[in-house]
Amino acid sequence: MKTDTPVTIRRSDYAPPTFLVDTVELDFDLDAASTTVRAKLALRRNPAAAADAPLHLDGDGLTLVQAKLDGVVLPPERLAFAGDGSLTIAGLLDVAVLETVVRIAPETNTSLSGLYTSGGNFYTQCEAEGFRRITFFPDRPDVMSRYTVTITADRARVPVLLSNGNPDGAGDAGEGRHRARWVDPHPKPSYLFALVAGDLVAVSDRFTTRSGRDVALNIWVRRGDEDRCGHAMDSLKRSMTWDEDIYGLEYDLDVFNIAAVSDFNMGAMENKGLNVFNTKYVLASQESATDGDWQGIETVIAHEYFHNWTGNRVTCRDWFQLSLKEGLTVFRDQEFSADMGSRAVKRIRDVRGLRAAQFPEDAGPMAHPVRPDSYIEIDNFYTPTVYQKGAEVVRLIHTRIGATAFRRGMDLYTARNDNQAVTIEDFVTAMQDASGIDLSAFYGWYDQAGTPELTASDSYDPATRRFTLTLRQQTPPTPGQPDKHPVPIPVAMGLLGPDGAPQATRLAGENAAQPGTRTLLLEGTEQSFVFEDVPAPPVPSLLRGFSAPVRLRGVTRDRLRFLAVHDTDPFVRWESGLQYAASVMLEMVAAQQRGEPLGFDAALAEAVANTLAAAGDDPAFAAEALSLPGEGFLADQMEIADPVAIHAVRQHLRAEIGRRCRPALRATYDALAETGPYRIDGTAIGRRALRNTCLAYLTAAGDGPLAKAQFDTATNMTDSLAALSLLADTDGAARDKALATFHARWRGDDLVLDKWFSIQAMAARPDAIAAVRALYTHPDFDLRNPNRARSLIGAFASGNPSQFHDLSGEGYRFLADAVIALDPINGSIAARLVGPLGQWRRQAAARGTLMRRELQRVLDTPNLSKGTFEKVSKALL
Ligand code: TRP
Ligand code: ZN
């Protein structure tokens, strides 16, 4: 974990492994204080490596008890240990058997990487480089092996023993201990190894694949959590069916186990046949889970299940190819969720997420391509760029070649690369071969960082009835990549007549007009498209469905208003309303900075009134359309952000809209009151979303008692939390009472208590920093639990910009203090949390100086983890 001079790993340095491992036998003697791990590796010299190359085994924090080569104990002089804990052994024959015995201490492992304990149970997390914390091994994804695992443990305390693959016998081990054996018939890289053991109970079901394999499904949780697994199980079965229906991909083992754990670094992990999940993405009940939580569970369950083919059967050659599995699997889970609910609303939410997290990353010090060129700590590259932008790039290819060719490409990709560790080229080549379309230019999307800016200009000639649309692209420089090339940008578009009616289009050179949406491909820096037979000057609707992850610039306000009302594409309608509001708000921010009055654009109230009038058709869409651009989104539009002014403008606008539209907002709020039983389908979720959006405007307009009444009478977490978060921004007794009531009601439920911390961390009140510091010492706060650390520290630094950026610098100081305290406990989470300080270049000098000072203080901390070192040192460059 700690190094003096962190080494940079480069993609161009890839070299194949010197030895392959055909089979692995692992034997765990589980004990929280000292676990013994015996490993037997069947080694074979890689034909691709030099004949005398030594064997290199990664290791991290292992106590070696013994090593035997071909049955003979290796003397110390044959074992060359390096400073990072790895082990090199020279002089092997081409075929060899290595047996090692090591000791590890799961109960003191706070990094949650490798084998660790949580609530007295045992769990592993091996991606990306955690397996080396369990045993000596070539811990790299291009070494794929067949695993047999035996686990021995105390029968009373550790009744359940799980690993990858299928169960293969269990029995007594004497002295109150028992044993279980697992065999995984599929070769896999070490990062997919998993072991879960402890006092757990299963919620079970079955699934029959379409070729007739009967699969046992189990979700393993702590006693008492059994009644909150139904939604996760339903989501799993729907995912299994969807992957068969859409891609013809079936499950390939007799059991599929999911284990839920409350101490977990990320969302979930796709270990072969034994997924390990953060409890946040498994457990849900009406009382305790918000609609967002229900949707998150469906998405993450699907995501991990889909990895079985995109990630596990076909895996990555090296970690630079991470988006090969993550971008593709996010694309697959997005499409799954779109098919399960409203496609338009899902797309809006995904784009919102991309802009909130990935666009700022692409414009900041950690900007990197979807396929990075180098890293110090691979953990730092599980990013919105690799995941979300990676999914957008897969979507670009899908758009370019069409759904049918894409499906053929997936068939080809899985057939050609099954049981292999491959690269992004293997994916693109399969798509190219299946479609017959040259996709070589799309590598630009994988290899170039930064968000392209797309500008459109047009002209209409009434004499020739020609409409000329000119598209231009430009990508700003990013660290290490000063010069950018054009990338292929599919622009899905249509034309609207002056009356708002959609028009057929015919490009010069085409024989027939095309109705509806068509896709133009911008390949160079600038290109003009000439449309014929256009009867009157049209309004172009561009980037329908957000057909490329770019920033579209220069659409006039008049056109935005027009498109928001008339376009046929729901994404463009939403987007145009959003961009209109953003443009108005940015102007107000400038006014605020000049000390001028803020004013109000009546068109915004008009748009709200129109949306409310039509909301009955699609409440979920209406809720999206009524949500003002977020503070982060606005900050990202500014060269130098002004978080305090942005917050003031947004509050002002919310109150003003609330006042002007009060009767309509109130009528919608009342009409949407839940009468029947609680449901979590798209319509019910949409109704709650819209109703709570109305509540937010009404509260901003001064209707305080309404939120209190909703909080007091809510029968589900969505409504309760929506009301509480509004109350949390207010002053007075009702606020304190509501927070105290909520805490008393939920103090036994960690996932809900996380929400209680977050709401207070995000409350935009002048005492926010003091409140956050107080919560940091609250008896329920636990820095070691990643969910809890994120719920306070992350929620404050990322979710409360106007207070985090307080000019006193106290917000920055709090974050740096927390990161310094957390780094020795869990460097991976510390490195993630430090991110917001890295955005100092986008803040005014007074703030930037304070932010840099805190970054420097973190950097000066002795024994910093390499992940935090990388983030902080790159931010200071
Ligand atoms: N592969 C996981 C996913 O996206 C991500 C993951 C889970 C992870 N745990 C991790 C990545 C720990 C790095 C470290 O589905
Ligand atoms: Zn994933």
PDB file of C-alpha atoms and ligand atoms in Angstrom, residues 125 127-128 264-270 303-304 307 325-326 379 382 387, ligand 1:
ATOM      1  CA  GLN A 125     -12.887  -8.137  -2.679  1.00  0.00           C
ATOM      2  CA  GLU A 127     -10.833  -6.403  -8.160  1.00  0.00           C
ATOM      3  CA  ALA A 128      -8.594  -4.880  -9.188  1.00  0.00           C
ATOM      4  CA  PHE A 264     -17.947  -2.442   0.885  1.00  0.00           C
ATOM      5  CA  ASN A 265     -15.861  -0.038  -1.153  1.00  0.00           C
ATOM      6  CA  MET A 266     -18.094   0.212  -4.197  1.00  0.00           C
ATOM      7  CA  GLY A 267     -21.591  -0.765  -5.336  1.00  0.00           C
ATOM      8  CA  ALA A 268     -21.127  -4.438  -6.103  1.00  0.00           C
ATOM      9  CA  MET A 269     -18.744  -6.979  -7.593  1.00  0.00           C
ATOM     10  CA  GLU A 270     -19.341  -9.534 -10.327  1.00  0.00           C
ATOM     11  CA  HIS A 303     -25.091  -4.760 -14.167  1.00  0.00           C
ATOM     12  CA  GLU A 304     -23.322  -7.445 -12.138  1.00  0.00           C
ATOM     13  CA  HIS A 307     -20.849  -9.033 -16.384  1.00  0.00           C
ATOM     14  CA  LYS A 325     -16.113  -4.651 -19.617  1.00  0.00           C
ATOM     15  CA  GLU A 326     -17.425  -1.621 -17.727  1.00  0.00           C
ATOM     16  CA  ASP A 379      -8.407   2.011  -8.196  1.00  0.00           C
ATOM     17  CA  TYR A 382     -12.947   3.245 -11.819  1.00  0.00           C
ATOM     18  CA  TYR A 387     -17.982   3.679 -16.925  1.00  0.00           C
TER      19      TYR A 387
HETATM   20  N1  TRP B   1     -16.340  -4.397 -11.124  1.00  0.00           N
HETATM   21  C1  TRP B   1     -17.230  -3.724 -10.216  1.00  0.00           C
HETATM   22  C2  TRP B   1     -18.400  -3.258 -11.053  1.00  0.00           C
HETATM   23  O1  TRP B   1     -18.380  -2.305 -11.703  1.00  0.00           O
HETATM   24  C3  TRP B   1     -16.607  -2.560  -9.528  1.00  0.00           C
HETATM   25  C4  TRP B   1     -15.942  -2.830  -8.222  1.00  0.00           C
HETATM   26  C5  TRP B   1     -16.496  -3.392  -7.145  1.00  0.00           C
HETATM   27  C6  TRP B   1     -14.651  -2.436  -7.814  1.00  0.00           C
HETATM   28  N2  TRP B   1     -15.601  -3.379  -6.111  1.00  0.00           N
HETATM   29  C7  TRP B   1     -14.490  -2.811  -6.488  1.00  0.00           C
HETATM   30  C8  TRP B   1     -13.617  -1.810  -8.432  1.00  0.00           C
HETATM   31  C9  TRP B   1     -13.323  -2.542  -5.781  1.00  0.00           C
HETATM   32  C10 TRP B   1     -12.444  -1.552  -7.743  1.00  0.00           C
HETATM   33  C11 TRP B   1     -12.288  -1.915  -6.420  1.00  0.00           C
HETATM   34  O2  TRP B   1     -19.372  -3.874 -11.185  1.00  0.00           O
END
